[in-house]
Every structure is written in C-alpha cells, then in structure tokens.
Coordinates of C-alpha atoms and ligand atoms in Angstrom, one line a residue:
X14 CA 1.4 -7.7 -6.6
X15 CA 3.7 -8.2 -9.7
X16 CA 6.6 -6.4 -9.7
X17 CA 8.9 -5.2 -13.2
X18 CA 12.2 -4.5 -14.0
X19 CA 13.8 -3.8 -17.4
X20 CA 17.4 -2.7 -18.0
X21 CA 19.2 -1.9 -21.6
X22 CA 22.5 -0.7 -21.2
X23 CA 26.2 -2.0 -21.4
X24 CA 26.2 -4.2 -18.2
X25 CA 25.3 -7.6 -18.0
X26 CA 21.4 -7.3 -17.6
X27 CA 20.6 -10.5 -15.6
X28 CA 22.1 -9.4 -12.1
X29 CA 20.8 -6.0 -12.7
X30 CA 17.3 -7.6 -13.1
X31 CA 17.7 -10.2 -10.1
X32 CA 18.9 -7.2 -8.2
X33 CA 15.6 -5.0 -8.9
X34 CA 13.6 -7.9 -8.4
X35 CA 14.9 -8.3 -5.0
X36 CA 14.0 -5.0 -4.1
X37 CA 10.0 -5.6 -5.6
X38 CA 9.8 -8.6 -3.0
X39 CA 7.8 -7.0 -0.2
X40 CA 5.3 -6.5 -2.9
X41 CA 4.5 -10.1 -2.3
X42 CA 5.1 -12.7 -5.3
X43 CA 4.9 -16.7 -5.9
X44 CA 7.0 -16.9 -8.7
X45 CA 10.0 -15.2 -10.9
X46 CA 11.6 -15.0 -14.3
X47 CA 13.9 -13.1 -16.2
X48 CA 14.2 -12.8 -19.7
X49 CA 17.5 -11.5 -21.7
X50 CA 18.1 -10.6 -25.1
X51 CA 21.9 -12.4 -25.6
X52 CA 23.6 -14.0 -28.1
X53 CA 21.4 -17.1 -28.5
X54 CA 18.4 -14.9 -29.1
X55 CA 15.7 -14.2 -26.3
X56 CA 16.2 -16.4 -23.3
X57 CA 13.8 -16.7 -20.6
X58 CA 14.3 -18.4 -17.3
X59 CA 11.9 -18.6 -14.5
X60 CA 10.8 -20.8 -11.4
X61 CA 8.1 -20.9 -8.8
X62 CA 9.0 -20.4 -5.3
X63 CA 11.4 -17.4 -4.1
X64 CA 13.9 -15.4 -6.3
X65 CA 16.6 -17.4 -4.5
X66 CA 15.2 -20.3 -6.5
X67 CA 15.7 -18.4 -10.1
X68 CA 19.7 -16.7 -8.6
X69 CA 19.7 -20.8 -8.2
X70 CA 18.7 -21.7 -11.6
X71 CA 20.4 -18.7 -13.6
X72 CA 23.5 -19.1 -11.8
X73 CA 23.1 -15.8 -10.2
X74 CA 22.4 -14.9 -13.9
X75 CA 25.2 -15.9 -15.4
X76 CA 23.4 -18.0 -17.9
X77 CA 21.5 -15.7 -19.2
X78 CA 24.6 -13.0 -21.0
X79 CA 23.1 -10.0 -22.5
X80 CA 23.0 -6.2 -21.5
X81 CA 18.8 -6.2 -22.4
X82 CA 16.3 -7.8 -20.2
X83 CA 13.4 -8.0 -18.6
X84 CA 11.9 -9.4 -15.3
X85 CA 9.1 -10.5 -13.0
X86 CA 7.8 -11.3 -9.7
X87 CA 4.0 -13.0 -10.0
X88 CA 1.5 -12.7 -7.5
X89 CA -1.2 -15.6 -8.8
X90 CA -4.1 -14.1 -10.5
X91 CA -4.8 -16.2 -13.6
X92 CA -3.4 -19.6 -13.4
X93 CA -1.6 -21.1 -9.9
X94 CA 1.6 -20.7 -9.1
X95 CA 3.8 -22.6 -11.5
X96 CA 6.9 -22.6 -13.8
X97 CA 4.8 -22.4 -16.5
X98 CA 2.6 -19.5 -15.5
X99 CA 5.5 -17.3 -14.6
X100 CA 6.6 -14.5 -16.3
X101 CA 8.3 -13.6 -18.9
X102 CA 5.7 -14.6 -21.9
X103 CA 6.8 -15.6 -24.9
X104 CA 4.9 -15.6 -27.9
X105 CA 4.4 -18.7 -29.6
X106 CA 6.7 -17.9 -32.4
X107 CA 9.0 -16.8 -30.1
X108 CA 9.5 -13.5 -31.4
X109 CA 8.0 -11.4 -28.5
X110 CA 8.6 -11.9 -24.6
X111 CA 6.7 -9.9 -22.2
X112 CA 6.6 -8.8 -18.5
X113 CA 3.2 -7.6 -17.4
X114 CA 1.7 -6.1 -14.2
X115 CA -2.6 -5.8 -13.9
X116 CA -5.1 -7.8 -15.3
X117 CA -6.6 -8.6 -19.0
X118 CA -10.4 -8.6 -18.6
X119 CA -10.9 -9.4 -22.0
X120 CA -8.1 -12.1 -22.3
X121 CA -10.5 -15.0 -23.1
X122 CA -11.8 -13.6 -26.2
X123 CA -8.7 -12.4 -27.5
X124 CA -6.9 -16.0 -27.1
X125 CA -10.0 -17.9 -28.2
X126 CA -9.6 -15.5 -31.3
X127 CA -5.9 -16.1 -31.1
X128 CA -6.1 -20.3 -30.9
X129 CA -8.3 -19.5 -33.6
X130 CA -5.5 -18.4 -36.2
X131 CA -3.6 -21.5 -34.8
X132 CA -1.8 -20.1 -31.6
X133 CA -0.7 -22.6 -29.6
X134 CA -0.8 -21.6 -25.7
X135 CA 1.8 -22.8 -23.1
X136 CA -0.1 -21.0 -19.7
X137 CA -3.1 -20.4 -17.6
X138 CA -2.0 -16.8 -17.9
X139 CA -3.5 -13.6 -19.4
X140 CA -0.5 -12.1 -20.0
X141 CA 0.6 -15.1 -22.7
X142 CA -2.2 -13.3 -24.8
X143 CA 0.1 -9.9 -24.9
X144 CA 2.7 -11.9 -26.5
X145 CA 0.7 -13.7 -28.6
X146 CA -1.0 -10.2 -29.8
X147 CA 2.0 -8.8 -30.5
X148 CA 3.8 -11.0 -32.5
X149 CA 0.3 -11.2 -34.5
X150 CA 0.5 -7.9 -35.4
X151 CA 3.9 -7.8 -36.1
X152 CA 3.6 -10.6 -38.9
X153 CA 1.4 -8.6 -40.4
X154 CA 3.1 -5.0 -40.6
X155 CA 6.3 -5.7 -39.4
X156 CA 6.4 -2.8 -37.6
X157 CA 7.2 -3.7 -33.9
X158 CA 5.8 -0.3 -32.6
X159 CA 2.9 -0.6 -34.9
X160 CA 2.2 -3.9 -33.5
X161 CA 2.3 -2.6 -30.0
X162 CA -0.2 0.1 -30.5
X163 CA -2.1 -2.3 -32.2
X164 CA -2.2 -5.0 -29.6
X165 CA -2.6 -2.6 -26.6
X166 CA -5.6 -0.8 -28.2
X167 CA -7.1 -4.7 -28.1
X168 CA -6.5 -5.0 -24.7
X169 CA -9.5 -4.0 -21.9
X170 CA -7.9 -3.7 -18.3
X171 CA -4.4 -3.0 -16.4
X172 CA -0.9 -2.9 -17.7
X173 CA 2.6 -2.1 -17.0
X174 CA 4.5 -3.9 -19.5
X175 CA 8.1 -4.9 -20.5
X176 CA 8.6 -5.9 -23.7
X177 CA 11.6 -7.3 -26.3
X178 CA 11.6 -8.6 -29.7
X179 CA 13.7 -10.9 -31.4
X180 CA 14.3 -9.2 -34.2
X181 CA 15.6 -5.6 -32.1
X182 CA 18.7 -7.3 -30.2
X183 CA 18.9 -3.6 -29.0
X184 CA 15.7 -2.0 -28.1
X185 CA 12.9 -2.2 -25.3
X186 CA 9.3 -1.1 -25.0
X187 CA 7.4 0.4 -22.3
X188 CA 3.7 0.7 -22.1
X189 CA 1.8 1.5 -18.9
X190 CA -2.2 1.9 -18.2
X191 CA -3.6 1.6 -14.6
X192 CA -0.8 -0.3 -13.3
X193 CA 2.7 1.6 -11.6
X194 CA 5.6 2.0 -14.2
X195 CA 8.7 4.0 -13.6
X196 CA 11.1 4.9 -16.1
X197 CA 14.7 5.4 -15.1
X198 CA 17.5 7.5 -16.9
X199 CA 21.1 6.3 -16.6
X200 CA 24.4 7.1 -18.0
X201 CA 24.2 5.2 -20.8
X202 CA 21.7 3.0 -19.7
X203 CA 17.5 3.1 -18.9
X204 CA 15.4 1.1 -16.6
X205 CA 12.0 0.4 -16.1
X206 CA 10.3 -0.7 -12.7
X207 CA 7.3 -0.9 -10.4
X208 CA 8.8 1.2 -8.3
X209 CA 11.7 3.3 -7.0
X210 CA 13.5 0.6 -4.7
X211 CA 14.3 -2.0 -7.8
X212 CA 16.8 0.9 -9.5
X213 CA 17.6 3.6 -6.9
X214 CA 21.1 1.3 -7.1
X215 CA 21.6 2.8 -10.8
X216 CA 19.8 6.3 -10.6
X217 CA 18.3 8.6 -8.8
X218 CA 16.4 10.0 -11.7
X219 CA 12.9 8.8 -12.3
X220 CA 10.3 9.9 -14.4
X221 CA 6.5 8.7 -13.1
X222 CA 5.1 7.2 -16.6
X223 CA 1.6 8.3 -17.4
X224 CA -1.3 5.8 -18.1
X225 CA -1.6 5.3 -21.5
X226 CA 2.6 6.0 -22.0
X227 CA 4.9 4.3 -24.0
X228 CA 8.4 4.4 -23.9
X229 CA 10.9 3.1 -26.8
X230 CA 14.8 2.7 -26.3
X231 CA 18.0 1.6 -26.6
X232 CA 21.1 1.9 -24.5
X233 CA 21.8 5.4 -26.2
X234 CA 18.4 6.9 -26.8
X235 CA 14.7 6.8 -25.8
X236 CA 11.2 8.1 -27.4
X237 CA 7.8 8.7 -25.2
X238 CA 4.4 8.6 -26.4
X239 CA 1.0 9.1 -24.8
X240 CA -1.8 7.4 -25.3
X241 CA -2.6 9.5 -28.7
X242 CA 0.8 8.0 -30.2
X243 CA 2.1 11.2 -30.1
X244 CA 5.7 12.0 -29.0
X245 CA 5.9 14.0 -25.5
X246 CA 8.3 15.0 -23.3
X247 CA 8.7 12.8 -20.2
X248 CA 11.2 15.2 -17.8
X249 CA 13.2 13.1 -14.9
X250 CA 12.7 13.7 -11.0
X251 CA 15.4 13.6 -8.7
X252 CA 14.6 10.8 -5.8
X253 CA 16.1 12.4 -2.9
X254 CA 16.0 9.7 -0.5
X255 CA 18.2 6.9 0.0
X256 CA 18.2 3.3 -1.0
X257 CA 18.7 2.8 3.1
X258 CA 15.4 4.0 4.0
X259 CA 13.9 0.5 1.6
X260 CA 16.4 -1.8 3.4
X261 CA 16.4 -3.2 6.8
X262 CA 19.4 -1.3 8.8
X263 CA 20.0 -3.9 11.3
X264 CA 16.3 -4.5 12.2
X265 CA 15.6 -8.5 11.3
X266 CA 12.4 -7.4 9.8
X267 CA 11.2 -4.4 7.8
X268 CA 8.2 -4.3 9.8
X269 CA 10.2 -3.9 13.3
X270 CA 12.6 -1.1 11.7
X271 CA 9.0 0.9 10.2
X272 CA 7.8 0.7 14.0
X273 CA 10.9 1.9 14.7
X274 CA 10.8 4.9 11.9
X275 CA 7.2 6.1 13.3
X276 CA 8.5 9.1 15.7
X277 CA 11.2 10.3 12.2
X278 CA 8.5 10.2 9.7
X279 CA 5.7 11.9 12.0
X280 CA 8.0 14.0 12.3
X281 CA 9.1 14.8 8.7
X282 CA 4.5 14.9 8.0
X283 CA 3.4 16.8 11.0
X284 CA 6.1 19.5 11.5
X285 CA 6.5 21.5 8.8
X286 CA 2.8 21.7 8.6
X287 CA 2.1 23.1 11.8
X288 CA 3.5 27.0 12.5
X289 CA 2.8 29.1 15.3
X290 CA 0.5 26.8 16.6
X291 CA -1.5 26.6 13.5
X292 CA -2.0 24.0 10.4
X293 CA -0.7 25.5 7.5
X294 CA -1.9 23.0 4.3
X295 CA -1.0 24.9 1.3
X296 CA -1.8 21.6 -0.4
X297 CA -5.6 22.0 0.3
X298 CA -6.6 23.6 -3.3
X299 CA -10.5 24.4 -1.9
X300 CA -11.0 28.2 -0.7
X301 CA -12.5 28.9 2.5
X302 CA -15.9 29.7 0.8
X303 CA -15.9 26.2 -1.1
X304 CA -15.0 24.5 2.0
X305 CA -17.8 26.2 4.0
X306 CA -19.9 24.4 1.4
X307 CA -19.3 21.0 2.1
X308 CA -21.7 19.1 3.4
X309 CA -20.6 15.5 3.8
X310 CA -17.7 14.0 4.0
X311 CA -16.7 10.4 2.6
X312 CA -13.3 8.3 3.7
X313 CA -12.4 6.2 0.4
X314 CA -9.7 3.4 1.0
X315 CA -8.9 -0.3 2.0
X316 CA -7.6 -2.2 4.8
X317 CA -5.7 -0.6 7.2
X318 CA -6.3 2.9 5.3
X319 CA -9.5 2.3 5.9
X320 CA -9.3 1.8 9.5
X321 CA -7.5 5.2 9.5
X322 CA -10.8 6.7 8.2
X323 CA -12.6 5.1 10.6
X324 CA -10.6 7.0 13.2
X325 CA -11.4 9.9 11.1
X326 CA -14.8 9.8 11.5
X327 CA -15.0 10.6 15.1
X328 CA -12.5 12.8 15.1
X329 CA -14.0 15.2 12.0
X330 CA -17.7 14.9 13.4
X331 CA -16.8 15.9 16.7
X332 CA -14.8 18.6 15.6
X333 CA -15.4 20.0 12.4
X334 CA -19.4 18.9 12.6
X335 CA -19.7 18.0 9.0
X336 CA -21.1 14.0 8.6
X337 CA -18.6 11.6 7.8
X338 CA -18.8 8.2 6.3
X339 CA -16.1 6.0 6.0
X340 CA -16.4 3.3 3.3
X341 CA -14.4 0.4 1.7
X342 CA -13.5 1.3 -1.6
X343 CA -15.1 -1.6 -2.7
X344 CA -18.0 -0.9 -1.8
X345 CA -18.3 2.7 -2.6
X346 CA -18.0 2.3 -6.2
X347 CA -21.0 -0.1 -6.4
X348 CA -23.4 1.7 -3.7
X349 CA -24.3 4.5 -5.6
X350 CA -22.9 6.7 -3.1
X351 CA -25.0 10.1 -2.7
X352 CA -21.8 13.4 -4.3
X353 CA -22.1 16.1 -5.4
X354 CA -20.1 19.4 -5.5
X355 CA -20.8 20.0 -1.6
X356 CA -19.4 16.3 -1.0
X357 CA -15.3 16.0 0.1
X358 CA -14.4 12.9 -0.7
X359 CA -10.8 11.6 0.5
X360 CA -9.2 9.3 -0.7
X361 CA -6.2 7.4 1.6
X362 CA -3.7 4.7 0.3
X363 CA 0.2 4.0 1.1
X364 CA 0.6 2.8 -2.2
X365 CA -2.0 5.6 -4.3
X366 CA -2.0 2.6 -6.4
X367 CA -4.8 0.3 -4.9
X368 CA -7.3 -0.6 -7.9
X369 CA -10.2 -0.2 -6.0
X370 CA -9.4 3.3 -4.3
X371 CA -8.0 4.3 -7.5
X372 CA -11.2 2.9 -9.5
X373 CA -13.5 4.6 -6.7
X374 CA -12.1 8.0 -7.2
X375 CA -13.1 8.4 -10.9
X376 CA -16.2 7.5 -9.5
X377 CA -16.6 10.4 -7.1
X378 CA -14.6 12.5 -9.9
X379 CA -17.3 11.8 -12.5
X380 CA -19.6 12.9 -10.1
X381 CA -18.4 15.9 -9.0
X382 CA -17.2 15.8 -5.7
X383 CA -14.3 17.4 -4.5
X384 CA -11.3 15.0 -4.1
X385 CA -8.4 15.1 -2.0
X386 CA -5.7 12.1 -1.5
X387 CA -3.8 11.1 1.5
X388 CA -1.1 9.1 -0.5
X389 CA 2.3 8.3 0.2
X390 CA 3.7 7.2 -2.8
X391 CA 4.9 10.4 -4.6
X392 CA 3.3 10.0 -8.1
X393 CA 1.1 7.1 -7.6
X394 CA -2.1 6.8 -9.8
X395 CA -4.0 8.2 -6.9
X396 CA -2.0 11.2 -6.1
X397 CA -1.9 12.0 -10.1
X398 CA -6.0 11.6 -10.3
X399 CA -7.2 13.4 -7.1
X400 CA -8.0 17.4 -7.0
X401 CA -5.2 17.2 -4.8
X402 CA -3.1 15.4 -2.2
X403 CA -1.6 15.7 0.4
X404 CA 1.8 13.2 0.9
X405 CA 2.3 10.9 3.6
X406 CA 6.2 11.4 4.2
X407 CA 6.4 7.8 5.3
X408 CA 9.2 6.6 2.9
X409 CA 9.1 3.2 1.6
X410 CA 6.8 1.0 3.3
X411 CA 8.2 -1.8 2.6
X412 CA 6.4 -4.7 4.9
X413 CA 3.1 -5.8 3.6
X414 CA 1.9 -5.3 7.2
X415 CA 1.5 -1.3 7.1
X416 CA 2.6 0.3 10.5
X417 CA 4.4 3.7 9.7
X418 CA 2.1 4.7 6.8
X419 CA -0.7 4.2 9.4
X420 CA 0.6 6.2 11.4
X421 CA 1.2 9.2 9.6
X422 CA -1.8 8.7 7.5
X423 CA -3.6 9.3 11.0
X424 CA -1.4 12.4 11.8
X425 CA -2.6 13.8 8.4
X426 CA -6.4 13.7 9.3
X427 CA -5.5 15.6 12.8
X428 CA -3.5 18.5 10.1
X429 CA -6.8 18.3 8.0
X430 CA -9.0 18.1 10.7
X431 CA -7.5 21.2 12.7
X432 CA -7.4 23.0 9.3
X433 CA -10.7 22.6 8.3
X434 CA -11.7 23.2 12.4
X435 CA -10.1 26.9 11.7
X436 CA -11.9 27.7 8.6
X437 CA -15.0 26.6 9.5
X438 CA -14.6 28.2 13.3
X439 CA -16.0 24.8 14.7
X440 CA -13.7 24.9 17.6
X441 CA -12.2 27.8 19.6
X442 CA -9.0 29.1 19.1
X443 CA -7.7 28.0 22.5
X444 CA -8.7 24.8 21.8
X445 CA -7.6 24.6 18.0
X446 CA -3.9 26.0 19.1
X447 CA -3.9 23.8 22.0
X448 CA -4.4 20.5 19.6
X449 CA -2.0 21.7 17.6
X450 CA 0.6 22.2 19.7
X451 CA 0.2 18.6 21.4
X452 CA 0.4 17.1 17.6
X453 CA 3.6 19.1 17.0
X454 CA 4.7 16.9 20.5
X455 CA 3.1 13.5 19.2
X456 CA 6.7 11.9 17.5
X457 CA 8.2 12.8 21.0
X458 CA 4.9 10.8 22.8
X459 CA 5.2 8.0 20.2
X460 CA 8.6 7.5 21.2
X461 CA 7.5 7.4 25.2
X462 CA 5.7 4.3 23.2
X463 CA 8.5 2.7 22.0
X464 CA 10.9 2.7 25.2
X465 CA 13.0 -0.6 26.3
X466 CA 10.6 -1.0 29.1
X467 CA 7.6 -1.0 27.4
X468 CA 8.7 -3.1 24.7
X469 CA 10.3 -5.7 26.8
X470 CA 6.8 -5.5 28.5
X471 CA 5.0 -6.3 25.3
X472 CA 7.3 -9.0 24.3
X473 CA 6.4 -11.0 27.5
X474 CA 2.7 -10.7 26.9
X475 CA 3.5 -11.9 23.1
X476 CA 5.4 -15.0 24.6
X477 CA 3.0 -15.6 27.0
X478 CA -0.2 -15.5 24.3
X479 CA 1.3 -16.3 20.9
X480 CA -0.6 -19.6 20.8
X481 CA -4.2 -18.7 21.0
X482 CA -6.3 -19.4 18.5
X483 CA -9.1 -16.7 18.8
X484 CA -8.6 -13.2 19.6
X485 CA -11.7 -10.1 20.4
X486 CA -10.6 -6.5 20.4
X487 CA -13.0 -4.8 22.3
X488 CA -13.5 -1.0 22.8
X489 CA -15.5 2.2 22.9
X490 CA -15.5 5.3 20.7
X491 CA -11.9 6.3 19.5
X492 CA -10.6 2.9 21.0
X493 CA -13.2 0.9 18.8
X494 CA -12.1 1.9 15.7
X495 CA -8.5 1.5 17.0
X496 CA -9.3 -2.1 17.5
X497 CA -9.9 -3.0 14.3
X498 CA -6.3 -2.2 13.1
X499 CA -5.0 -4.1 16.6
X500 CA -6.8 -6.9 14.8
X501 CA -6.2 -7.3 11.5
X502 CA -2.2 -6.7 12.4
X503 CA -2.9 -10.0 14.3
X504 CA -4.5 -11.7 11.6
X505 CA -2.7 -10.5 9.1
X506 CA 0.9 -11.5 10.0
X507 CA 0.2 -13.7 13.2
X508 CA -2.2 -15.5 11.4
X509 CA -4.8 -15.6 14.7
X510 CA -8.3 -15.6 14.3
X511 CA -9.1 -12.1 15.5
X512 CA -12.5 -9.7 15.5
X513 CA -13.1 -6.3 16.5
X514 CA -16.3 -5.3 17.8
X515 CA -17.2 -2.1 19.4
X516 CA -17.5 -3.6 23.3
X517 CA -21.3 -2.4 23.8
X518 CA -22.0 -4.7 21.0
X519 CA -20.6 -8.3 22.1
X520 CA -23.7 -8.9 24.4
X521 CA -25.9 -9.0 21.4
X522 CA -24.1 -12.0 19.5
X523 CA -20.6 -12.2 19.8
X524 CA -20.5 -12.9 23.5
X525 CA -21.5 -16.5 23.0
X526 CA -18.4 -17.3 21.0
X527 CA -16.5 -16.3 25.0
X528 CA -15.3 -19.1 26.5
X529 CA -12.8 -20.1 29.3
X530 CA -9.2 -18.8 27.7
X531 CA -10.0 -16.8 25.1
X532 CA -8.1 -13.8 24.6
X533 CA -9.5 -10.5 25.0
X534 CA -7.5 -7.1 24.6
X535 CA -9.8 -4.7 25.7
X536 CA -8.7 -0.7 24.7
X537 CA -9.8 1.5 27.4
X538 CA -8.0 5.1 26.7
X539 CA -11.4 6.9 26.2
X540 CA -11.6 8.6 29.9
X541 CA -15.3 9.3 29.8
X542 CA -16.2 5.8 28.8
X543 CA -13.7 4.1 30.8
X544 CA -16.5 2.9 33.5
X545 CA -18.4 1.2 31.1
X546 CA -15.3 -0.6 28.9
X547 CA -14.9 -2.1 32.4
X548 CA -18.3 -3.2 32.7
X549 CA -17.7 -4.7 29.3
X550 CA -14.5 -6.3 30.2
X551 CA -16.0 -7.7 33.5
X552 CA -18.6 -9.5 31.4
X553 CA -16.4 -11.3 29.2
X554 CA -14.3 -12.0 32.1
X555 CA -17.7 -13.7 33.9
X556 CA -17.3 -16.0 30.4
X557 CA -14.0 -17.1 31.6
X558 CA -12.3 -14.6 29.0
X559 CA -8.5 -13.3 29.2
X560 CA -8.2 -9.9 29.2
X561 CA -5.5 -7.7 28.2
X562 CA -6.3 -4.4 28.7
X563 CA -4.4 -1.4 26.9
X564 CA -5.2 1.9 28.8
X565 CA -3.6 5.5 29.6
X566 CA -1.5 5.4 32.7
X567 CA -3.0 7.5 34.4
X568 CA -5.5 4.9 34.5
X569 CA -3.2 1.9 34.7
X570 CA -4.3 1.0 38.7
X571 CA -8.2 1.3 38.2
X572 CA -7.5 -1.0 34.9
X573 CA -5.4 -4.0 36.9
X574 CA -9.0 -4.2 39.4
X575 CA -10.6 -5.9 36.6
X576 CA -8.6 -6.8 33.8
X577 CA -5.9 -9.8 34.0
X578 CA -3.2 -7.8 32.3
X579 CA -2.7 -4.0 31.4
X580 CA -0.2 -2.4 29.6
X581 CA -0.1 1.4 29.5
X582 CA 0.5 4.3 26.8
X583 CA 0.8 8.2 27.7
X584 CA -2.3 10.2 28.0
X585 CA -2.3 12.9 25.5
X586 CA -4.9 15.3 23.8
X587 CA -7.9 12.6 23.5
X588 CA -7.6 13.3 19.6
X589 CA -4.5 12.4 19.5
X590 CA -4.8 9.3 21.8
X591 CA -5.2 6.6 19.1
X592 CA -1.7 7.3 17.2
X593 CA -0.4 6.1 20.8
X594 CA -2.5 3.3 21.3
X595 CA -1.8 1.7 17.8
X596 CA 1.7 1.5 18.8
X597 CA 1.5 -1.2 21.2
X598 CA -0.6 -3.2 19.3
X599 CA 1.6 -2.9 16.0
X600 CA 4.3 -4.7 18.0
X601 CA 1.8 -7.0 19.9
X602 CA 1.4 -8.6 16.7
X603 CA 4.9 -8.2 15.7
X604 CA 6.2 -10.2 18.6
X605 CA 3.2 -12.9 18.7
X606 CA 4.2 -13.5 15.0
X607 CA 7.4 -13.7 15.5
X608 CA 6.7 -16.4 18.0
X609 CA 4.5 -18.2 16.0
X610 CA 7.4 -18.8 13.5
X611 CA 5.6 -16.9 10.9
X612 CA 6.6 -14.4 7.9
X613 CA 6.5 -11.4 9.4
X614 CA 7.4 -8.6 6.4
X615 CA 5.6 -11.2 3.6
X616 CA 2.6 -12.9 5.6
X617 CA 0.9 -15.7 3.0
X618 CA -1.6 -15.0 0.2
X619 CA -0.8 -10.8 0.9
X620 CA 0.8 -8.4 -1.6
X621 CA 1.8 -5.0 -0.6
X622 CA 0.3 -3.1 -3.6
X623 CA -3.0 -4.1 -4.5
X624 CA -3.5 -3.7 -8.2
X625 CA -6.6 -5.8 -8.9
X626 CA -10.3 -5.4 -7.8
Ligands
F6R718 C1 -3.1 -3.9 6.4 C2 -2.5 -3.5 5.1 C3 -3.4 -2.9 3.9 C4 -3.4 -1.7 3.0 C5 -4.2 -2.1 2.1 C6 -4.5 -0.4 1.4 O1 -1.4 -3.9 7.1 O2 -1.5 -2.3 5.0 O3 -4.6 -3.4 4.5 O4 -3.8 -1.1 4.1 O5 -4.4 -2.8 1.5 O6 -3.9 -0.1 0.5 P1 -3.1 0.9 0.4 O7 -3.4 2.1 1.4 O8 -1.7 0.8 -0.4 O9 -4.4 1.5 -0.5

C-alpha cells in the first residue's frame, strides 16, 4: 500500500526521496510523486506508473532543487491510478502540500464543506481534503501547528502524513494515526518513512511513532507531541540489520532470495527459544495459572498468516487439547465472537499493520480476551497493541508473496504449542523433548528441501505444467491446511485459478470440475491418511486429472503407483511436516510464475502491507 518518505537536511532532497521510494516499491503502488520546497516555493511532480517514470520526469530529481521534500508511492483506493490522483496533493491555494497513507472515511462530508467555502478540487482522492482543510485553518489562524491540529481533529480514519507549507521553507510536520510512520534521526537531517529500508542508507536511529503523534522538525531540531498535544520524547532505537537484508543479494527476485533465506531466519526464530530440549518463551506474559484457565483459542489473521492459523488448529488441538478456531480477521470483527478472559486470541501478521487484524485485535482486547501477537515488523501497530508480542525474526520481507514470514510464523506456532503443552501437561515429557529436538533441527531439514537436485526437479515440473488454466490442491488433515497456502501462492504470483480442498471433500461437489488434463496437486505426507489420499487421487485420475503428488521420501515408491508424478520432502516429526511441505509449493509457484512471464515480486493488484479494510 502507499509509501511515504520525507527529508529535511542539507542535501538535495529529491534524489533521497526517489531512492527512499524505490525501497518502498515492495509495498505495491501504481503511481508516484514528490514535492520539494525549493527556490520557486512548493514544486510537485507526479506521475502514474512505475518509479522510473517519475525519475525520467524529474531528471532523477534534478528538476526539483531544494533540501526539504516529501515523496509518495500510491496504491489507488479513491480514484483510479492517474497523474492527477497521485500524491503529493497541494491545497487549492497552493500553500499546503501533503502525502498520505491511509483512508479518510469522512472525506465526502469534508469535501462538500470545503467546496461550499469556494475550494476547488483537482483529484478524486480523499487526501486532497487534508491539504485543503489544513490550508483553511491556516488562513484562519496563521498558525501552522494549530491549523494541522484542528484539521486532524476533523479527520475520521487512518493517516500517516508528511506536510509542507509554502510559508515555512525549512519545516516539515508529520502526523500518525493507524498507519505506519517512522522517524529517522540523522546528523543535521531528519527523515520520515513508512518503513525502515527507505532511510536505512542514511540513518540507523529510528523512532516508531505512536498513534496520535505529531513531529515538527527542521534540519536542526525536532519536537514531538502526543495525541493530547503534550510535548513528548521519542527516543530512537538502533536498527541492527543491514540494508543488504532488504536487497536481492544476487538473486533475480526477492521472492527467490527469501525462499533461500528460510534456513537462516528459522534458526534466528527457533534456536534462542529452545534450551535443553525445552521451549523457553520469556515473551509469554501469562502465568501458568492463567494459561491453565484458557478454554478456547482464536487465531486471527489474513491471507497466508491465516493459513498458518489453519495449520495451527491441528497442532494446538492435538498437542494442547484446547479448542482452537482460525478465523480471518475481516470476519472475526463482525462475527460477534464469544470472548472472555479465558479466551486466548493469537494475532498473526508479518507486517504488523494489516488493518483488519489490527481492528480485530482491538475488538478482542475490548472484550477482555488475552491477546498475543506473532509479528515480524518490530514496533508495528499490532506488535504495540497486543498484550504481548512474539517476534518472528524473518528480517525484512520484500516480495509481496510471503515465504519466509510464513515459515517463521509456523515455527513460532510450534514454539507456543510445545510451551503450552508443557505448562498444561498435555504431552508427555519425552514427547515434548523429542519434538523440541526435531524443531531445533528444522532449519537443516529446510535446507535439504532446497537442495539443487530438488530445485531442478521442481523447475522441470514448473516448465512442463505452467500453462494450465486451473489447478486443484488436495490433502487431508495438516496437508489440507498446507494446500491452502500452496494454492494461494499459485494464484497470487502465477495468476492460475486454483482451489484448495480437503481431499475427502472433492466428491461433495468440486469433482465436477475435474476434466481431462486438469492439474491436481496432491499432498500426502500424513502417514496414517496416506492410503485415503491415494484413493482420492484415483478418483480424480479416473476423471482424467493430471496429478503431481508431494509426499515424504519413505512413501515415494508407494505414491508413484498412483500419481503421475511424485516429488518428495524429508520425513520429520509429524507436527513439523507442514514446514517442509510448503517449500516445494513455494518454489513450484515461483518457477511457474517465471515461466508464465509474471512479475513475481510485485503481482498485479496486490500490496505488501494492507492498511485498508
Ligand atoms: C500472501 C500474503 C498475504 C498476507 C496477508 C496478511 O502471500 O503475503 O496473504 O499474508 O495480506 O498480511 P500480514 O501477515 O502482513 O498481516
């Protein structure tokens, strides 16, 4: 979704803004723009399309001289992608320029009010009301800070804002509510951005602004105010990871790099939390007596994070004997979930900013449920809002389609499961220790799934199966949950229509869609159900389906008797098997997308961080 960068300092702002925006491309966008306060006052240039078009238009920023500026990549919500609708948006009188990430829910009402006062609008966006509202109040008081305060008091919705005023050539104002915004501290320069990579080249000192925060800054000074307008301190944290973690590092795509990152980031996520074959989770704030009272677990998330929840249901119920319900966040909010202090709600989110998940979390807290977030982005809104957060140490995930975040989320679920099972005494000590040992060794097993031999095999199948129009993923039990993720990967990056079904469910309807040549990817790694899945494969083969089966090494020969093609993963502790199974599904989607000529890292219509409902 939209990305913001702002710079105040001594260097030329435009090249810094363009470079910063390039680090936010992963968020998904359809147009871009910058505005610099230079010798001619506020000057904006913006354009529909990729950032290169803006680079060309501004001659790599040379056409916009000046040492203070704001930049934006836009993911269209109100109004089609166009030059006019691109940010920054200047007020009708040209006094105020604004970049905005978020949604102003009451913008129509404000727009009508502004039109009635003679204001002309030049775009279809909700953002244009913000610059005009600030300009209106500024004309009334001639006090910029007060004008911004009065304007935002009238806004309903979410916003991270970078604001420039024609009459203050050295000053910028930034405001945050329910959309991400970080503040970077440089030497004689300050930055704002939607995410760390945009400014990491210039500074490692970053403050994660709180909701309601306002920062007023020049090159030499900064003042922060909280939602009540009181002066506050926002102390910088030091970013420890390298910018290279957010770069491709020789790989043709971020997605492929992130697939190969998985053994390492799983080590970072798992190893510090296992000691002597026991899970040590200092991050869990609830005492054993509180945990023993938990009667129900909800797992609330969106997309792939929700699919982690679908795997988690099987694992938590089997190991901890607590009824567990995964639910998509956009449904949870409006489903009147039955919550109380004996309900544990787990919120899973890579970005930590997903609007639906954040709203669901607030709902759960309001109803006194215990809340625990599993989040990748440090300091993000969901991480801050939950009772406690367990970070997945996946590092920055840039490709829109998640891979390493999914894997670390799943690993965190195993950690929570084994921790709870020990507290609740629902698993025998030897079982817990065996599972912990296997979990500790998971990164090595993932590495084995990425061996050249296995990748070559996947590349071969992708190159022969890529032009299918439809695909079905089938599996039972844990495998059915993994099917959901495999199917999503294929549709989001390879644009193949794909459905995931519990294998036993096909004959209740969807089997009517199987015709000669239909591609079916069957996962058969749950050993006790292997024969049943083979029977389901026979059913679809009898109708002409072409079946690629994923199974464990020990079952390869058996599977070959039924499926057309078989790929394998090593056999691991049954609870952990989904972590290995997803690897060939990720690589299959990746190579299929490549063969179809798709934009793997930035699939059409998708955004990395979904900050709208
Ligand atoms: C799919 C994918 C999305 C996200 C979903 C939730 O590859 O990445 O489905 O999983 O948008 O995002 P987060 O985890 O940031 O809340």
